[in-house]
XYZ file of C-alpha atoms in Angstrom:
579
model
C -30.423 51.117 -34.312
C -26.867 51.713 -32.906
C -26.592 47.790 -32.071
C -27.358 47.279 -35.709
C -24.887 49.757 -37.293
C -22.245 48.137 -34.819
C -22.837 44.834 -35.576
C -22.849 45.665 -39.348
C -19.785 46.785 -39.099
C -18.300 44.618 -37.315
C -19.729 42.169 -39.499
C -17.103 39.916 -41.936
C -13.558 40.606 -42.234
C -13.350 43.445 -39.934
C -15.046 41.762 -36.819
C -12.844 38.529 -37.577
C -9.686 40.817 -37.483
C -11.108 42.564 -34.272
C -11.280 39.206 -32.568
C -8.353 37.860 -33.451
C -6.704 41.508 -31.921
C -8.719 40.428 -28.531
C -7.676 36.974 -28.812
C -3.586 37.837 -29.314
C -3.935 40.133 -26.977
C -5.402 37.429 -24.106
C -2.648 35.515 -24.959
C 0.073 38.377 -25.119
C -1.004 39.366 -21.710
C -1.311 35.698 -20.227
C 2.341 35.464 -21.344
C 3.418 38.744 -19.725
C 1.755 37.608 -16.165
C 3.944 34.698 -16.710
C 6.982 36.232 -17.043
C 7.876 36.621 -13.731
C 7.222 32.582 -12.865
C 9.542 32.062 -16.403
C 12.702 33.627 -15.311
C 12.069 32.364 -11.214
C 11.916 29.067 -12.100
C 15.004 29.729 -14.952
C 16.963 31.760 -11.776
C 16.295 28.719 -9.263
C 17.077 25.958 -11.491
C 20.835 28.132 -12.388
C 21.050 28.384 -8.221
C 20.262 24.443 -7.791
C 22.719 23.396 -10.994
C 25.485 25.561 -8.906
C 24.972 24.135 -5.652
C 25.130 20.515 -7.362
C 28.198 20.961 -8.563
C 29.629 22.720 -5.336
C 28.686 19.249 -3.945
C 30.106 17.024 -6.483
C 32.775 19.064 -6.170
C 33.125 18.956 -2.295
C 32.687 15.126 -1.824
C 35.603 14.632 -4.981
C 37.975 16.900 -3.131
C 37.161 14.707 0.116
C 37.472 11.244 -1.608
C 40.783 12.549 -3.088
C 42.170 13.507 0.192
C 41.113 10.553 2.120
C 41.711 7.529 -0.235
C 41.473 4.682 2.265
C 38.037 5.733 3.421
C 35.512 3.013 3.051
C 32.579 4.456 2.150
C 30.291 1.737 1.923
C 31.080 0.552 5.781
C 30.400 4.284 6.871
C 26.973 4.300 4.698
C 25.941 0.867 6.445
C 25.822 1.654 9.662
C 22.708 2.891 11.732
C 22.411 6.207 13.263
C 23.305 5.192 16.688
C 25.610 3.611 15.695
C 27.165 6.453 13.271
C 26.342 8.299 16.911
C 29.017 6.146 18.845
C 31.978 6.440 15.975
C 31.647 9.884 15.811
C 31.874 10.036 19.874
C 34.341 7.780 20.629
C 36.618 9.249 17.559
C 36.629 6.402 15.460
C 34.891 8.214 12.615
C 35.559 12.008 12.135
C 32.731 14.618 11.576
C 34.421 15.121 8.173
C 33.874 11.562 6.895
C 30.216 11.356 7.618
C 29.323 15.042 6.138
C 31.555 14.262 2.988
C 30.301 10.678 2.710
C 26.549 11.697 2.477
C 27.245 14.956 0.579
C 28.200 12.230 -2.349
C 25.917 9.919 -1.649
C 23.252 12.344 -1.812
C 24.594 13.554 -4.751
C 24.352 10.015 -6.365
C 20.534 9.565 -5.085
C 19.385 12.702 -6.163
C 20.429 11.846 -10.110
C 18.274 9.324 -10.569
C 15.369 10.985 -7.647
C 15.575 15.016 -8.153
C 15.434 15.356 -4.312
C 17.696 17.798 -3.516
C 16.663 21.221 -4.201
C 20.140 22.996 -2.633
C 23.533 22.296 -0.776
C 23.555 23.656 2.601
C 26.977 24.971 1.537
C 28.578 26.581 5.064
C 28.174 22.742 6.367
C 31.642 22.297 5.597
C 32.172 25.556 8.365
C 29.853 24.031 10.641
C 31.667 21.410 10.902
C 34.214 23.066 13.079
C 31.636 24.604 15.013
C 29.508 21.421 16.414
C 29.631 20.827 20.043
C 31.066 17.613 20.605
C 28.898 16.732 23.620
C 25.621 16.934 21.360
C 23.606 14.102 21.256
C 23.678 14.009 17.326
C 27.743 15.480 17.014
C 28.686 15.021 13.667
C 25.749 13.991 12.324
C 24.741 15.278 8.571
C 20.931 15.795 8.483
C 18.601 16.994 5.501
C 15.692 19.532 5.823
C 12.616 19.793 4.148
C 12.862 22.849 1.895
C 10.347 24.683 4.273
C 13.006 24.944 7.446
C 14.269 28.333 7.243
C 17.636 28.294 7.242
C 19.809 31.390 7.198
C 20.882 33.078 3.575
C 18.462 29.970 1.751
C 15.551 30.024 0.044
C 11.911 28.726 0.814
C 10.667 28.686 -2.250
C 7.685 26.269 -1.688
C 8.000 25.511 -5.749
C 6.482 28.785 -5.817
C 7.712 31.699 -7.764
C 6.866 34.456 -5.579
C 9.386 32.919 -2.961
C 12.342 32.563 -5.076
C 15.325 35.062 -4.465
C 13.815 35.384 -1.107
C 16.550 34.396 1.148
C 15.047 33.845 5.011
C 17.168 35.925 7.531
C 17.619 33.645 10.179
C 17.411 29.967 10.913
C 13.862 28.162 12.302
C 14.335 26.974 15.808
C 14.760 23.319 14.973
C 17.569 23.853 12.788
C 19.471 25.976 15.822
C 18.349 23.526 18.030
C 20.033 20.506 15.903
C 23.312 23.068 15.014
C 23.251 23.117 18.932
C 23.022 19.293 19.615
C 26.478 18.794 16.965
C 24.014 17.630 14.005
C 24.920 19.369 10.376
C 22.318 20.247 8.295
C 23.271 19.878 4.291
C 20.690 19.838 2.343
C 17.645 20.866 1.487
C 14.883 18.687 -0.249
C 12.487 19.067 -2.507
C 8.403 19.143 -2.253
C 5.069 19.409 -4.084
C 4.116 23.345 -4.789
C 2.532 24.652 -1.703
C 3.121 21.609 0.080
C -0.514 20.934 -0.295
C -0.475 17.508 -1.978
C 1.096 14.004 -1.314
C 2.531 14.078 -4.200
C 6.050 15.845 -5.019
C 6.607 18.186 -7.850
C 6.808 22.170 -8.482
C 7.427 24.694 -11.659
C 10.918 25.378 -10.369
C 12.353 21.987 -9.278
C 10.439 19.556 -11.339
C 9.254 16.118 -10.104
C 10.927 13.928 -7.576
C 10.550 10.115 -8.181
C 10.359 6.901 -5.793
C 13.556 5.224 -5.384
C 12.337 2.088 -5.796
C 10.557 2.538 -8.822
C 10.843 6.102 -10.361
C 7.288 5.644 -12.220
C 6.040 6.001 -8.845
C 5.628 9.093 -6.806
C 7.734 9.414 -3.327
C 5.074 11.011 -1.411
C 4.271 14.427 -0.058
C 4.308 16.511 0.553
C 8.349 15.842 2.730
C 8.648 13.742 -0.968
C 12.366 14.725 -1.158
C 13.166 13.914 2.185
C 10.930 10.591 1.308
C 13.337 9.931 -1.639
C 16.919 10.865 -0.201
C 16.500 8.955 3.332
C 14.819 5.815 1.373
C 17.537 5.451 -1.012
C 20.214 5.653 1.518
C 21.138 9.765 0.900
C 20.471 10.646 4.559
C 19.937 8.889 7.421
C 18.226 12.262 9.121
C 15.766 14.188 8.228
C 12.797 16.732 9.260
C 9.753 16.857 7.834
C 6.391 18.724 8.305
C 2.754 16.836 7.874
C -0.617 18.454 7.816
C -2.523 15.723 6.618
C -0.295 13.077 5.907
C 2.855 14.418 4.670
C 5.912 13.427 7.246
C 3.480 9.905 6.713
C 2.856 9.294 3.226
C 6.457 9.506 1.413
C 7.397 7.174 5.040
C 5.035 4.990 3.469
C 5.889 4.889 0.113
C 9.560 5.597 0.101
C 9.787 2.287 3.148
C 11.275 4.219 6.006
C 10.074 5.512 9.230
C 7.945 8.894 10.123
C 6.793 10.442 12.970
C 3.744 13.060 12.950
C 4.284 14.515 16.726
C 1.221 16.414 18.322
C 0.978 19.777 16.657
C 2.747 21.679 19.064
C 5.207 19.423 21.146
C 8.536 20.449 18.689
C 8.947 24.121 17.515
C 7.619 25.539 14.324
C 8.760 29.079 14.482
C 11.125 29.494 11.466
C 8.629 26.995 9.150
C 7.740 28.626 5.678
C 3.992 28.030 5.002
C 1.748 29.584 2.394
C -0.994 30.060 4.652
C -0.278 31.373 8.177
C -2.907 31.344 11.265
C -4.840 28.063 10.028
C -4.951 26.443 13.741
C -8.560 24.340 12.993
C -6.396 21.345 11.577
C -2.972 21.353 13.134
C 0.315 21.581 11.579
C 3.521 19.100 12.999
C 7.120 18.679 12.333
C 8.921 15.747 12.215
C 11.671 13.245 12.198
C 12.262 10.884 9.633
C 14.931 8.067 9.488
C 15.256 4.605 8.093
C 14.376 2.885 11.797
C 12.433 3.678 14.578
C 15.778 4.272 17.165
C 17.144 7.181 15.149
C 13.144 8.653 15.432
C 13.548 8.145 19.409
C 17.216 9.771 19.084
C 16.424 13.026 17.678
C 13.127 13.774 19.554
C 15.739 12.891 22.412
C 18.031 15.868 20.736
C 15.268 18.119 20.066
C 13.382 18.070 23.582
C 16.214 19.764 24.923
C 16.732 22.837 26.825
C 17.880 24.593 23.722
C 14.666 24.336 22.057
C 12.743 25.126 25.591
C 14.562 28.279 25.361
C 14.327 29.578 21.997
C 10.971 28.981 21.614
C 8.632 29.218 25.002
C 5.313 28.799 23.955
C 6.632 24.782 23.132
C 5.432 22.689 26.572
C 9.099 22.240 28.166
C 8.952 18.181 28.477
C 11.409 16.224 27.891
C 11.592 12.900 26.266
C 10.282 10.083 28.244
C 12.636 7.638 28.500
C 10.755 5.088 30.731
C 7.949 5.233 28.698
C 9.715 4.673 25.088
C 12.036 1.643 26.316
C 9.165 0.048 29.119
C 8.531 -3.480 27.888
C 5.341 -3.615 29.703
C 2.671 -5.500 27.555
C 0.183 -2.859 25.360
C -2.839 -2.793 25.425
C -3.541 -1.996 21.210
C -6.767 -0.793 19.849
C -7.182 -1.955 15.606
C -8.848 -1.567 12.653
C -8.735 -3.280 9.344
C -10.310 -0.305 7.396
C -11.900 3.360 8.184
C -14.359 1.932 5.724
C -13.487 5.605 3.535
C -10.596 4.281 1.496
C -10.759 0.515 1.013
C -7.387 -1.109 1.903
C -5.629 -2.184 -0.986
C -4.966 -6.014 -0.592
C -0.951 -5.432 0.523
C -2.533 -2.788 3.194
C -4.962 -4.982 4.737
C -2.284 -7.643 4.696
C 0.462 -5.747 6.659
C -2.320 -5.429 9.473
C -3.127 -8.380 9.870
C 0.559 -9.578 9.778
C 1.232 -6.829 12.425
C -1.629 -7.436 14.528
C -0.914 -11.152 14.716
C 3.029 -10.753 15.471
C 1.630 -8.338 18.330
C -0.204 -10.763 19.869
C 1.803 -13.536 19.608
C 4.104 -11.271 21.471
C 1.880 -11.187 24.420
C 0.498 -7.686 23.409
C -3.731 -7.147 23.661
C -5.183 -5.953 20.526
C -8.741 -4.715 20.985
C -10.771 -3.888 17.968
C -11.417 -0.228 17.851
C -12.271 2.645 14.977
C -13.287 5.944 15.671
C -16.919 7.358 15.204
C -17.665 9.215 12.335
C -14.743 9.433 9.940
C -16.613 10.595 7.538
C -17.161 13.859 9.105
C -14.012 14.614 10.635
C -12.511 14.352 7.037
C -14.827 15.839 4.904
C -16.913 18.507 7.736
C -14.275 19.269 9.840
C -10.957 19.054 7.827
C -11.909 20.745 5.072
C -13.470 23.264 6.318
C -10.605 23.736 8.881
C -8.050 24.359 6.234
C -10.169 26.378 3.685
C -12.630 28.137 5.891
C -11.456 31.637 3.907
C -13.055 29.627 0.752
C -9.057 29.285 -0.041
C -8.452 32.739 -1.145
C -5.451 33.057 0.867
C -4.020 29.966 -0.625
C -4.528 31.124 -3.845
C -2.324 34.810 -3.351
C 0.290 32.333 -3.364
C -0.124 31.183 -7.281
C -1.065 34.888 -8.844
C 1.243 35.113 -12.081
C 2.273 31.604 -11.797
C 2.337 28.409 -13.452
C 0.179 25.618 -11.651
C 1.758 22.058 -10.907
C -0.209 19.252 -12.546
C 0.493 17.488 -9.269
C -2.413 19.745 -7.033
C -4.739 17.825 -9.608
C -7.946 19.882 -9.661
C -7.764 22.043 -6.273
C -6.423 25.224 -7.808
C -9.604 25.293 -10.034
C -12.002 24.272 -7.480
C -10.786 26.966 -4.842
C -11.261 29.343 -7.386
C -14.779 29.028 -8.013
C -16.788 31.515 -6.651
C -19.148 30.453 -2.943
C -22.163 30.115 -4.676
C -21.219 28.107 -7.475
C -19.195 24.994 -5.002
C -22.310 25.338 -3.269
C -24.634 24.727 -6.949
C -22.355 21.973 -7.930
C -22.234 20.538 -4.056
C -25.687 19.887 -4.608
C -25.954 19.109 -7.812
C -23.569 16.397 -7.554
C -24.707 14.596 -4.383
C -26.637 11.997 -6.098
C -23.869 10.816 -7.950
C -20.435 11.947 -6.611
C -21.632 12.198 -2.546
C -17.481 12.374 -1.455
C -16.874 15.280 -3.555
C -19.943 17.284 -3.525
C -18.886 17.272 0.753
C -15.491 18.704 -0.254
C -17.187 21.087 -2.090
C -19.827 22.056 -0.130
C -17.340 22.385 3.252
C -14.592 24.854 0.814
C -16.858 27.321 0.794
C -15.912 30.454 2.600
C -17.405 30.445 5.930
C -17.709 33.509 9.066
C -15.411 34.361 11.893
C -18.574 32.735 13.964
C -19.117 29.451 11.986
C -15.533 29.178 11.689
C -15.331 29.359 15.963
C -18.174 26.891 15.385
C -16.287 24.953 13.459
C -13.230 25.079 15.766
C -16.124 24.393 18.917
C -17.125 20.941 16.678
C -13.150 19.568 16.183
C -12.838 20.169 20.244
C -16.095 18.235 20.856
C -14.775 15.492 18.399
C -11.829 15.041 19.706
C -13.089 14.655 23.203
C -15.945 11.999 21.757
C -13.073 10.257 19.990
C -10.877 10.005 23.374
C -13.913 8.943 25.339
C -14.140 6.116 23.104
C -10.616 5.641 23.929
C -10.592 5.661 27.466
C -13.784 3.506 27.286
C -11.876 0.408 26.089
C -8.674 1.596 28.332
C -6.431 1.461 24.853
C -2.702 2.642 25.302
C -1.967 3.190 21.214
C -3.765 2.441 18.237
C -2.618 0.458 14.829
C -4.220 1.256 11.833
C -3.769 0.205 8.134
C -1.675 3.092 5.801
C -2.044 4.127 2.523
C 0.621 2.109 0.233
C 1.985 0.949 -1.809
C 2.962 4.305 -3.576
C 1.431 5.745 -5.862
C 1.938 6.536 -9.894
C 3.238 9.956 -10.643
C 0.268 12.307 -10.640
C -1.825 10.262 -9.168
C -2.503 11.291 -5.914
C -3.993 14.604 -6.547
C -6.980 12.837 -8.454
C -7.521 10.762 -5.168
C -7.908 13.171 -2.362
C -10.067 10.913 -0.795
C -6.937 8.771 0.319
C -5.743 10.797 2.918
C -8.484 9.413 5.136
C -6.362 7.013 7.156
C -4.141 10.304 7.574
C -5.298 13.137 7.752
C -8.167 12.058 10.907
C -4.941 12.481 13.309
C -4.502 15.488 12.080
C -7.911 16.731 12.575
C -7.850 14.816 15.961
C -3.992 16.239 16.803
C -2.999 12.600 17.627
C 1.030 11.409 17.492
C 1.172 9.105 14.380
C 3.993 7.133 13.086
C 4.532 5.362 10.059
C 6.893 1.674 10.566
C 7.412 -0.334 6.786
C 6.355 -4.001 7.636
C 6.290 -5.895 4.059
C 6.005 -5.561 0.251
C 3.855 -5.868 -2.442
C 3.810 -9.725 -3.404
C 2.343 -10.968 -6.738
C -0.703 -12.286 -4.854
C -1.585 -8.665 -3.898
C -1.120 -7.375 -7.120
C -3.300 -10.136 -8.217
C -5.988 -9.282 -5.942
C -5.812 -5.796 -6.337
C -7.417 -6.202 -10.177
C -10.657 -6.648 -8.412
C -10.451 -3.478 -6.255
C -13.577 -1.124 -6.165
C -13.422 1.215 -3.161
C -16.315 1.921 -1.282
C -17.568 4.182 -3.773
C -17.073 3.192 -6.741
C -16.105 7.116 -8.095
C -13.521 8.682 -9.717
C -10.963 8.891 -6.831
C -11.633 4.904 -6.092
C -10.623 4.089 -9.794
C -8.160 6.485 -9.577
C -6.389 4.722 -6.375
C -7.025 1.468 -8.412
C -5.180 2.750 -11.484
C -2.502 4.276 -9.921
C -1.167 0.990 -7.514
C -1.204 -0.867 -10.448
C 2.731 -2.382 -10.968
C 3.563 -2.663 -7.174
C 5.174 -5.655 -6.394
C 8.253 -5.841 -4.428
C 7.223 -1.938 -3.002
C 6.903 -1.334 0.644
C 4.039 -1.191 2.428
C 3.828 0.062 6.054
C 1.332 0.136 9.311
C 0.376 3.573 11.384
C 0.557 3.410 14.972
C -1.040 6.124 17.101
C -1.183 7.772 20.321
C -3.135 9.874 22.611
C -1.920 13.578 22.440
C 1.832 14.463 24.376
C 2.607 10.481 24.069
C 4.974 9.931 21.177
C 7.200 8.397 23.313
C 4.195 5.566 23.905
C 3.656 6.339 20.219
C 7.151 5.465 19.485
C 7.364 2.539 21.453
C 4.521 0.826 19.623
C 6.608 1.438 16.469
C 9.733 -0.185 18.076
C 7.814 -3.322 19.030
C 5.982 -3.994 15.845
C 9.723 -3.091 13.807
C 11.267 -5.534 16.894
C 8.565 -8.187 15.627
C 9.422 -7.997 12.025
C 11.053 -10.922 10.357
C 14.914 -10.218 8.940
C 14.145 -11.500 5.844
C 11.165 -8.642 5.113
C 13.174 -5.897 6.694
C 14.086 -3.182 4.235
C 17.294 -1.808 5.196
């Protein structure tokens, strides 16, 4: 009786009106949430627009001063090299900064890579001990090194304004080997993609081709170091992301194991995730200026400030021995196919190696399939990703994060529904479902029990066929904008040495030809689903891009790691070398 006098009156013009009042008043309050993210992004876009200019500014002033600098010479040469000037007093401190403040400013015009100017650089300056092992030299940072009076932001709103109080350990480790850090680059929001855009800073674009994403999630670092911005930089990777813009952006990366360089001082959005390890990185344009600053940054110093970092050195003997390897291979992880350029740079690599006098041993690792989709996911979002998702109340959502935001935010019992619902047809992502579901504090030591027994099975295999490193295929050419969060899937050849906590570095060895691109029209994947077409779609319009090989090592040997990389950049013909 009451239902009927309530629905009679709400009944015709009256209920319409009432809905439309709910309905404005959704949106009215959807807008008010969003407030906040409106005038963060609005505050850190004024902040980035002023720190710009300061650097246009500072680099003009420079030029001005010092007429008969020549610029080009002093942006040609190599780090080392850069090194010796510096030391010897040929160059000045002042040159280099002022040099790649401009030239950074040039890059980052037609890359938005830069997210600020590192402004007290020009004090620093002053302040550099001239006996460092990288004196002088002007280094970028991935926008998630703290550095004193700066913002974090992650592309995140929440984080904007909020200006860290102290430097992270790797940046006062580099201040303390002469090294200037001026600028910070940009990355995707959260960090959690391999691609590289955000609400506040926008998107960042591939300097060889700016339909085509840099990478992630170090994209700006990516961007700046491959078009010749930087020759320095630090980067973080927790499933590919020091890697991937290496990849795409044709420089070198290196993913050290998880804990050999410091990460105290490293902005995060989720903190006390230790299933799937975080690293930080180097990133250059050749494999020499990688050795050089791991040289620099397994120092004393960084022994010091941060104790709970193993206090070894680099190995020098081990990095520059020439002694023949003895190289384990694979062609594909049989996940993600290779794309025709990928499977080419292999096979180029592999056969340089052994016409070098190096043993290459055909090896993959046993079940791929479950480190990536059992153990890896369910590493990172054993909480069901509800601390991940604190980070993005009130805000806007990147388009680049693709369809995570929406899938963490389904509640256990649904991912779980749809997991097995969608088996049958979409077996990859009904896994990544099924293994984001919240889990307990004793199936999530389970979990962490099944990556250590992994791990061991994986170096067992290893030892078995007495391998020093490992080559394997990487993900390239890049990607178009966007693209990569609709194939998650991709970070297979990646993210394992994550899982595993295996050094990985990332050496450019060719391009895309026309033959590739010709080839890669008849691409499929191994599954045939969404993220396969996806990959298809998106590395579509490649040629001339770089495309690079992964070499790996056991855990503590980047320096064996490292050495690998040297030989197969060594073994590359001039006429395919990028820079």
């Amino acid at each position: 009786m009451v239902v009927d006098r309530l629905w009679a009156a709400l009944s015709g013009g009256p209920g319409v009106a009432l809905a439309c009042c709910f309905m404005a008043a959704a949106v009215a309050l959807r807008w008010s949430g969003r407030r906040g993210a409106r005038g963060a992004g609005a505050r850190a876009r004024q902040r980035r627009r002023a720190a710009l200019e300061s650097m246009d500014q500072a680099a003009r002033r420079y030029r001005l001063q010092n007429p008969d600098l020549d610029s080009e010479a002093l942006l040609a040469l190599t780090l080392p090299q850069l090194v010796q000037k510096l030391h010897s007093g040929e160059l000045s401190p002042e040159a280099a900064l002022f040099t790649y403040v401009g030239k950074a400013w040039e890059v980052n015009k037609g890359t938005n890579c830069v997210t600020t100017y590192l402004a007290d650089c020009e004090t620093q300056l002053s302040q550099a001990p001239r006996q460092g092992l990288l004196y002088g030299v002007p280094v970028s940072l991935k926008e998630c090194f703290s550095y004193k009076g700066q913002n974090s932001t992650l592309g995140l709103s929440l984080n904007e304004g909020v200006q860290a109080e102290c430097d992270s350990v790797l940046v006062q480790v580099l201040k303390l080997q002469g090294a200037v850090p001026f600028v910070h680059t940009n990355i995707p929001q959260s960090m959690l993609s391999f691609d590289c855009s955000n609400p506040l800073f926008g998107q960042s674009t591939n300097p060889w081709k700016s339909s085509k994403s840099p990478g992630g999630s170090s994209g700006g670092e990516g961007a700046l170091i491959g078009a010749g911005g930087s020759l320095l930089g630090l980067g973080s990777d927790i499933g590919g992301s020091i890697r991937f813009p290496s990849s795409f952006c044709g420089i070198c990366g290196l993913k050290p194991t998880g804990n050999r360089l410091s990460k105290i001082g490293l902005k995060s959005c989720v903190y006390g995730q230790t299933a799937v390890q975080l690293s930080v990185g180097p990133m250059a344009r050749d494999v020499e200026s990688l050795a050089l600053c791991m040289r620099a940054l397994l120092c004393e110093d960084m022994f010091r400030l941060d104790p709970t970092v193993p206090p070894v050195p680099f190995k020098e003997e081990v990095y520059t021995s020439s002694r023949p390897l003895r190289i384990g291979y694979y062609e594909t992880d049989n996940y993600t196919m290779p794309t025709p350029a990928m499977k080419r740079a292999l096979l180029e690599t592999k056969h340089s190696l052994e016409a070098a006098g190096h043993t290459l041993v055909p090896f993959l690792p046993s079940n791929i399939p479950y480190a990536l989709e059992t153990l890896s996911t369910g590493g990172l979002f054993s909480d069901g990703g509800t601390t991940f998702l604190q980070n993005f109340k009130g805000d806007f959502v990147d388009s680049c994060l693709g369809d995570l935001i929406l899938i963490l935010k389904l509640p256990r019992w649904l991912k779980g529904l749809l997991a097995f619902l969608l088996k049958p047809l979409l077996p990859r992502l009904a896994a990544f479902l099924s293994n984001m579901k919240s889990r307990s504090a004793k199936k999530l030591w389970k979990l962490q029990h099944e990556i250590e027994v992994y791990r061991n099975s994986v170096i067992a295999q290893w030892r078995a066929l007495d391998l020093d490193v490992l080559l394997t295929p990487m993900l390239g050419p890049a990607m178009d904008l966007n693209v990569p969060g609709k194939a998650p899937g991709a970070v297979s050849y990646t993210m394992l040495y994550n899982c595993l906590d295996f050094p990985a570095g990332v050496v450019p060895v060719t391009t895309v030809t026309i033959e590739d691109e010709a080839q890669m029209e008849h691409y499929r994947g191994y599954f045939g689903d969404i993220w396969d077409k996806m990959l298809q779609k998106g590395m579509k319009k490649s040629v001339g891009l770089p495309v690079a090989v992964q070499c790996v090592a056991l855990p503590w040997q980047e320096e064996l790691c490292l050495r690998l990389m040297r030989e197969v950049e060594r073994l590359m013909p001039p006429e395919k070398r990028l820079f």
